């Protein structure tokens, strides 16, 4: 550093300059030295600071004697020597007073040397403290200041430089020389709750030989949840739309019995009605109320739990739709609604029951019906009945079938189809019948023998055909549904078909039919060839039966529900 250090006062500087001017007029006669000396800090011990030129017979000593014990210099002959390493940060200049004495005349001359300590970059920047903790709301906008965290440097740098490490660039610095940390992106409590920032301060060289030093500080930012989400009915599926997260609930369903009051909390699907605060870091309490659908006062909802109870029985079959409001207890402007659909049903007294404890079938190829293993000319029919539906022969239209644990087979109207090619094997499966109105179910064992390559009846294009009977006893079918007509006779009887019948004619001796095609049957009578045609004992799903009197003059047609059995005498 050139010139007198700024710590020198104006008056002190003037006095020193005056002494220097006075000594220059006389020092040539006795002793002389540079009045201002630049000497770097961190010097080696015994390094020469300045050499004093003297006349013969002149001695040198520090003034005033005795020497200052804090004096970092010593006199070695005519040399002013540093007795210790100087530190700019401790003292940036020294005023050294020396007395020159001429031995012969005892004349004395004061000599003053100002030693200016040159600053070097020998101290790193420092943060005090080195770690910080700060809380920030997720709703704080971009540009919000987190705080300012400057470092200090004993080397008295005119400028320090800063860099910030932010894991996902959530925060940034105002500038490289201003350690003010700002919010850089929109914060989300549910994605990031804590962010560790590393702030680095770097100094600069003061001389070409200097090293560069750095220091770091850690800023832990805790992101607080803001009240920016409404209640979420559970369970729900989170969806992110435009950076905002919503949670979609399918609503709730329940069942009650006609003319019976449900006791306790009304069971609902997919679970009990309740909502949570969408802001999981706040978890504000939720209150519940009916918006609509309970005008008759059949139900009551607990405002604190959301549990719905029944106040009295209903005498009307059908569906009741309740609209429920869930609002935050404190911030009631945050709310959500859902629908509770309640089905009023007749009481079930009997569960479904399979007609057989074990069904055995033969499967040959993909898309074909699985045949009855005990009668390979007849398709396997799997049927469960429900005594609650005695008026329809036990056929419950709300029963659905499924194969437990397998997707290789498909049940359609009680008929089994193989959906993919399988190797030859015998499979043991379980078939389930479920009443969808009350979830009552039944199971039965299913054994399927897979033998690829055999030919069996394929899946029909339509499960329902329509049949008409002409006055002369001729049977025809609507060709828009299927081209196959099956005529079934007893093994000893002969069947004839009028050539007017549309499509192909198939004759078999099996007592039942393997497809949903229509069947033409005739009461026992003698045909023109003397053969007798008898009735088929079973009508398949969705089919129609037609009968003709012996004279062929009267025709009647009846429809039978799927799986019903007809008995003839």
mmCIF file with all atom_site columns, C-alpha atoms in Angstrom, residues 381-489:
data_model
loop_
_atom_site.group_PDB
_atom_site.id
_atom_site.type_symbol
_atom_site.label_atom_id
_atom_site.label_alt_id
_atom_site.label_comp_id
_atom_site.label_asym_id
_atom_site.label_entity_id
_atom_site.label_seq_id
_atom_site.pdbx_PDB_ins_code
_atom_site.Cartn_x
_atom_site.Cartn_y
_atom_site.Cartn_z
_atom_site.occupancy
_atom_site.B_iso_or_equiv
_atom_site.pdbx_formal_charge
_atom_site.auth_seq_id
_atom_site.auth_comp_id
_atom_site.auth_asym_id
_atom_site.auth_atom_id
_atom_site.pdbx_PDB_model_num
ATOM 1   C CA . UNK A 1 381 ? -73.537 -74.622 -18.400 1.00 0.00 ? 381 UNK A CA 1
ATOM 2   C CA . UNK A 1 382 ? -72.579 -73.008 -15.100 1.00 0.00 ? 382 UNK A CA 1
ATOM 3   C CA . UNK A 1 383 ? -75.558 -71.637 -13.200 1.00 0.00 ? 383 UNK A CA 1
ATOM 4   C CA . UNK A 1 384 ? -76.266 -70.278 -9.710  1.00 0.00 ? 384 UNK A CA 1
ATOM 5   C CA . UNK A 1 385 ? -79.814 -69.721 -8.520  1.00 0.00 ? 385 UNK A CA 1
ATOM 6   C CA . UNK A 1 386 ? -81.286 -67.508 -5.799  1.00 0.00 ? 386 UNK A CA 1
ATOM 7   C CA . UNK A 1 387 ? -84.411 -68.541 -3.866  1.00 0.00 ? 387 UNK A CA 1
ATOM 8   C CA . UNK A 1 388 ? -85.247 -64.849 -3.381  1.00 0.00 ? 388 UNK A CA 1
ATOM 9   C CA . UNK A 1 389 ? -86.207 -64.921 -7.078  1.00 0.00 ? 389 UNK A CA 1
ATOM 10  C CA . UNK A 1 390 ? -88.562 -67.914 -7.012  1.00 0.00 ? 390 UNK A CA 1
ATOM 11  C CA . UNK A 1 391 ? -90.969 -66.097 -9.311  1.00 0.00 ? 391 UNK A CA 1
ATOM 12  C CA . UNK A 1 392 ? -88.348 -66.256 -12.087 1.00 0.00 ? 392 UNK A CA 1
ATOM 13  C CA . UNK A 1 393 ? -87.310 -69.821 -11.454 1.00 0.00 ? 393 UNK A CA 1
ATOM 14  C CA . UNK A 1 394 ? -84.468 -68.799 -9.177  1.00 0.00 ? 394 UNK A CA 1
ATOM 15  C CA . UNK A 1 395 ? -82.818 -66.675 -11.839 1.00 0.00 ? 395 UNK A CA 1
ATOM 16  C CA . UNK A 1 396 ? -81.372 -63.515 -10.257 1.00 0.00 ? 396 UNK A CA 1
ATOM 17  C CA . UNK A 1 397 ? -80.553 -60.957 -13.000 1.00 0.00 ? 397 UNK A CA 1
ATOM 18  C CA . UNK A 1 398 ? -78.063 -59.245 -10.683 1.00 0.00 ? 398 UNK A CA 1
ATOM 19  C CA . UNK A 1 399 ? -75.768 -62.272 -10.354 1.00 0.00 ? 399 UNK A CA 1
ATOM 20  C CA . UNK A 1 400 ? -72.410 -61.945 -12.086 1.00 0.00 ? 400 UNK A CA 1
ATOM 21  C CA . UNK A 1 401 ? -69.911 -64.717 -12.669 1.00 0.00 ? 401 UNK A CA 1
ATOM 22  C CA . UNK A 1 402 ? -66.149 -64.716 -12.568 1.00 0.00 ? 402 UNK A CA 1
ATOM 23  C CA . UNK A 1 403 ? -63.262 -67.166 -12.631 1.00 0.00 ? 403 UNK A CA 1
ATOM 24  C CA . UNK A 1 404 ? -61.149 -66.685 -9.539  1.00 0.00 ? 404 UNK A CA 1
ATOM 25  C CA . UNK A 1 405 ? -57.462 -66.088 -10.250 1.00 0.00 ? 405 UNK A CA 1
ATOM 26  C CA . UNK A 1 406 ? -57.556 -66.759 -13.999 1.00 0.00 ? 406 UNK A CA 1
ATOM 27  C CA . UNK A 1 407 ? -57.995 -64.633 -17.124 1.00 0.00 ? 407 UNK A CA 1
ATOM 28  C CA . UNK A 1 408 ? -57.718 -67.569 -19.521 1.00 0.00 ? 408 UNK A CA 1
ATOM 29  C CA . UNK A 1 409 ? -61.464 -68.218 -19.441 1.00 0.00 ? 409 UNK A CA 1
ATOM 30  C CA . UNK A 1 410 ? -64.572 -66.071 -19.808 1.00 0.00 ? 410 UNK A CA 1
ATOM 31  C CA . UNK A 1 411 ? -68.140 -66.725 -18.639 1.00 0.00 ? 411 UNK A CA 1
ATOM 32  C CA . UNK A 1 412 ? -70.948 -65.423 -20.856 1.00 0.00 ? 412 UNK A CA 1
ATOM 33  C CA . UNK A 1 413 ? -74.508 -66.119 -19.705 1.00 0.00 ? 413 UNK A CA 1
ATOM 34  C CA . UNK A 1 414 ? -73.238 -69.142 -17.820 1.00 0.00 ? 414 UNK A CA 1
ATOM 35  C CA . UNK A 1 415 ? -71.309 -70.578 -20.782 1.00 0.00 ? 415 UNK A CA 1
ATOM 36  C CA . UNK A 1 416 ? -67.557 -70.904 -20.509 1.00 0.00 ? 416 UNK A CA 1
ATOM 37  C CA . UNK A 1 417 ? -65.099 -69.856 -23.254 1.00 0.00 ? 417 UNK A CA 1
ATOM 38  C CA . UNK A 1 418 ? -61.325 -70.214 -23.440 1.00 0.00 ? 418 UNK A CA 1
ATOM 39  C CA . UNK A 1 419 ? -59.767 -66.799 -24.240 1.00 0.00 ? 419 UNK A CA 1
ATOM 40  C CA . UNK A 1 420 ? -56.228 -67.911 -25.178 1.00 0.00 ? 420 UNK A CA 1
ATOM 41  C CA . UNK A 1 421 ? -54.443 -70.953 -26.506 1.00 0.00 ? 421 UNK A CA 1
ATOM 42  C CA . UNK A 1 422 ? -53.340 -73.188 -23.673 1.00 0.00 ? 422 UNK A CA 1
ATOM 43  C CA . UNK A 1 423 ? -51.231 -76.356 -23.696 1.00 0.00 ? 423 UNK A CA 1
ATOM 44  C CA . UNK A 1 424 ? -52.858 -79.684 -23.002 1.00 0.00 ? 424 UNK A CA 1
ATOM 45  C CA . UNK A 1 425 ? -53.511 -79.882 -19.298 1.00 0.00 ? 425 UNK A CA 1
ATOM 46  C CA . UNK A 1 426 ? -56.194 -80.309 -16.644 1.00 0.00 ? 426 UNK A CA 1
ATOM 47  C CA . UNK A 1 427 ? -56.851 -77.085 -14.774 1.00 0.00 ? 427 UNK A CA 1
ATOM 48  C CA . UNK A 1 428 ? -58.504 -76.765 -11.389 1.00 0.00 ? 428 UNK A CA 1
ATOM 49  C CA . UNK A 1 429 ? -60.259 -73.411 -11.011 1.00 0.00 ? 429 UNK A CA 1
ATOM 50  C CA . UNK A 1 430 ? -62.923 -71.768 -8.902  1.00 0.00 ? 430 UNK A CA 1
ATOM 51  C CA . UNK A 1 431 ? -66.015 -70.032 -10.249 1.00 0.00 ? 431 UNK A CA 1
ATOM 52  C CA . UNK A 1 432 ? -67.663 -67.280 -8.209  1.00 0.00 ? 432 UNK A CA 1
ATOM 53  C CA . UNK A 1 433 ? -71.250 -66.049 -8.434  1.00 0.00 ? 433 UNK A CA 1
ATOM 54  C CA . UNK A 1 434 ? -71.880 -62.635 -6.846  1.00 0.00 ? 434 UNK A CA 1
ATOM 55  C CA . UNK A 1 435 ? -75.183 -60.882 -6.218  1.00 0.00 ? 435 UNK A CA 1
ATOM 56  C CA . UNK A 1 436 ? -74.207 -57.271 -7.030  1.00 0.00 ? 436 UNK A CA 1
ATOM 57  C CA . UNK A 1 437 ? -77.100 -55.882 -5.005  1.00 0.00 ? 437 UNK A CA 1
ATOM 58  C CA . UNK A 1 438 ? -75.800 -57.152 -1.670  1.00 0.00 ? 438 UNK A CA 1
ATOM 59  C CA . UNK A 1 439 ? -72.380 -58.706 -2.403  1.00 0.00 ? 439 UNK A CA 1
ATOM 60  C CA . UNK A 1 440 ? -73.579 -62.157 -1.354  1.00 0.00 ? 440 UNK A CA 1
ATOM 61  C CA . UNK A 1 441 ? -71.625 -64.791 -3.232  1.00 0.00 ? 441 UNK A CA 1
ATOM 62  C CA . UNK A 1 442 ? -71.205 -68.508 -3.780  1.00 0.00 ? 442 UNK A CA 1
ATOM 63  C CA . UNK A 1 443 ? -68.325 -70.581 -5.108  1.00 0.00 ? 443 UNK A CA 1
ATOM 64  C CA . UNK A 1 444 ? -68.024 -73.862 -6.939  1.00 0.00 ? 444 UNK A CA 1
ATOM 65  C CA . UNK A 1 445 ? -65.125 -75.915 -8.168  1.00 0.00 ? 445 UNK A CA 1
ATOM 66  C CA . UNK A 1 446 ? -64.322 -75.999 -11.874 1.00 0.00 ? 446 UNK A CA 1
ATOM 67  C CA . UNK A 1 447 ? -62.167 -78.603 -13.600 1.00 0.00 ? 447 UNK A CA 1
ATOM 68  C CA . UNK A 1 448 ? -61.264 -77.891 -17.222 1.00 0.00 ? 448 UNK A CA 1
ATOM 69  C CA . UNK A 1 449 ? -59.509 -80.469 -19.396 1.00 0.00 ? 449 UNK A CA 1
ATOM 70  C CA . UNK A 1 450 ? -57.629 -78.646 -22.185 1.00 0.00 ? 450 UNK A CA 1
ATOM 71  C CA . UNK A 1 451 ? -57.212 -80.690 -25.374 1.00 0.00 ? 451 UNK A CA 1
ATOM 72  C CA . UNK A 1 452 ? -56.277 -78.498 -28.351 1.00 0.00 ? 452 UNK A CA 1
ATOM 73  C CA . UNK A 1 453 ? -57.375 -79.558 -31.810 1.00 0.00 ? 453 UNK A CA 1
ATOM 74  C CA . UNK A 1 454 ? -60.879 -80.886 -31.200 1.00 0.00 ? 454 UNK A CA 1
ATOM 75  C CA . UNK A 1 455 ? -63.839 -79.148 -32.861 1.00 0.00 ? 455 UNK A CA 1
ATOM 76  C CA . UNK A 1 456 ? -66.596 -77.760 -30.619 1.00 0.00 ? 456 UNK A CA 1
ATOM 77  C CA . UNK A 1 457 ? -69.365 -75.206 -30.925 1.00 0.00 ? 457 UNK A CA 1
ATOM 78  C CA . UNK A 1 458 ? -68.007 -71.678 -31.342 1.00 0.00 ? 458 UNK A CA 1
ATOM 79  C CA . UNK A 1 459 ? -69.212 -68.481 -29.751 1.00 0.00 ? 459 UNK A CA 1
ATOM 80  C CA . UNK A 1 460 ? -72.430 -67.445 -31.597 1.00 0.00 ? 460 UNK A CA 1
ATOM 81  C CA . UNK A 1 461 ? -72.719 -64.057 -33.240 1.00 0.00 ? 461 UNK A CA 1
ATOM 82  C CA . UNK A 1 462 ? -75.759 -63.309 -31.116 1.00 0.00 ? 462 UNK A CA 1
ATOM 83  C CA . UNK A 1 463 ? -77.054 -64.858 -27.916 1.00 0.00 ? 463 UNK A CA 1
ATOM 84  C CA . UNK A 1 464 ? -80.705 -64.497 -28.971 1.00 0.00 ? 464 UNK A CA 1
ATOM 85  C CA . UNK A 1 465 ? -82.527 -65.798 -32.050 1.00 0.00 ? 465 UNK A CA 1
ATOM 86  C CA . UNK A 1 466 ? -86.117 -65.327 -32.978 1.00 0.00 ? 466 UNK A CA 1
ATOM 87  C CA . UNK A 1 467 ? -88.312 -68.119 -34.300 1.00 0.00 ? 467 UNK A CA 1
ATOM 88  C CA . UNK A 1 468 ? -91.673 -68.130 -35.973 1.00 0.00 ? 468 UNK A CA 1
ATOM 89  C CA . UNK A 1 469 ? -93.922 -71.036 -36.821 1.00 0.00 ? 469 UNK A CA 1
ATOM 90  C CA . UNK A 1 470 ? -96.005 -71.092 -40.011 1.00 0.00 ? 470 UNK A CA 1
ATOM 91  C CA . UNK A 1 471 ? -99.581 -72.376 -40.014 1.00 0.00 ? 471 UNK A CA 1
ATOM 92  C CA . UNK A 1 472 ? -98.334 -75.516 -41.755 1.00 0.00 ? 472 UNK A CA 1
ATOM 93  C CA . UNK A 1 473 ? -95.845 -76.190 -38.933 1.00 0.00 ? 473 UNK A CA 1
ATOM 94  C CA . UNK A 1 474 ? -92.789 -74.892 -40.814 1.00 0.00 ? 474 UNK A CA 1
ATOM 95  C CA . UNK A 1 475 ? -90.196 -73.170 -38.669 1.00 0.00 ? 475 UNK A CA 1
ATOM 96  C CA . UNK A 1 476 ? -88.025 -70.264 -39.811 1.00 0.00 ? 476 UNK A CA 1
ATOM 97  C CA . UNK A 1 477 ? -85.504 -68.012 -38.066 1.00 0.00 ? 477 UNK A CA 1
ATOM 98  C CA . UNK A 1 478 ? -84.406 -64.452 -38.584 1.00 0.00 ? 478 UNK A CA 1
ATOM 99  C CA . UNK A 1 479 ? -81.196 -64.704 -40.600 1.00 0.00 ? 479 UNK A CA 1
ATOM 100 C CA . UNK A 1 480 ? -79.937 -61.439 -39.125 1.00 0.00 ? 480 UNK A CA 1
ATOM 101 C CA . UNK A 1 481 ? -79.107 -63.135 -35.853 1.00 0.00 ? 481 UNK A CA 1
ATOM 102 C CA . UNK A 1 482 ? -77.656 -66.492 -36.867 1.00 0.00 ? 482 UNK A CA 1
ATOM 103 C CA . UNK A 1 483 ? -77.594 -68.896 -39.769 1.00 0.00 ? 483 UNK A CA 1
ATOM 104 C CA . UNK A 1 484 ? -77.637 -72.000 -37.615 1.00 0.00 ? 484 UNK A CA 1
ATOM 105 C CA . UNK A 1 485 ? -80.834 -73.827 -36.641 1.00 0.00 ? 485 UNK A CA 1
ATOM 106 C CA . UNK A 1 486 ? -80.574 -76.883 -34.473 1.00 0.00 ? 486 UNK A CA 1
ATOM 107 C CA . UNK A 1 487 ? -83.228 -79.579 -34.605 1.00 0.00 ? 487 UNK A CA 1
ATOM 108 C CA . UNK A 1 488 ? -82.971 -82.180 -31.900 1.00 0.00 ? 488 UNK A CA 1
ATOM 109 C CA . UNK A 1 489 ? -84.635 -85.638 -31.884 1.00 0.00 ? 489 UNK A CA 1
#
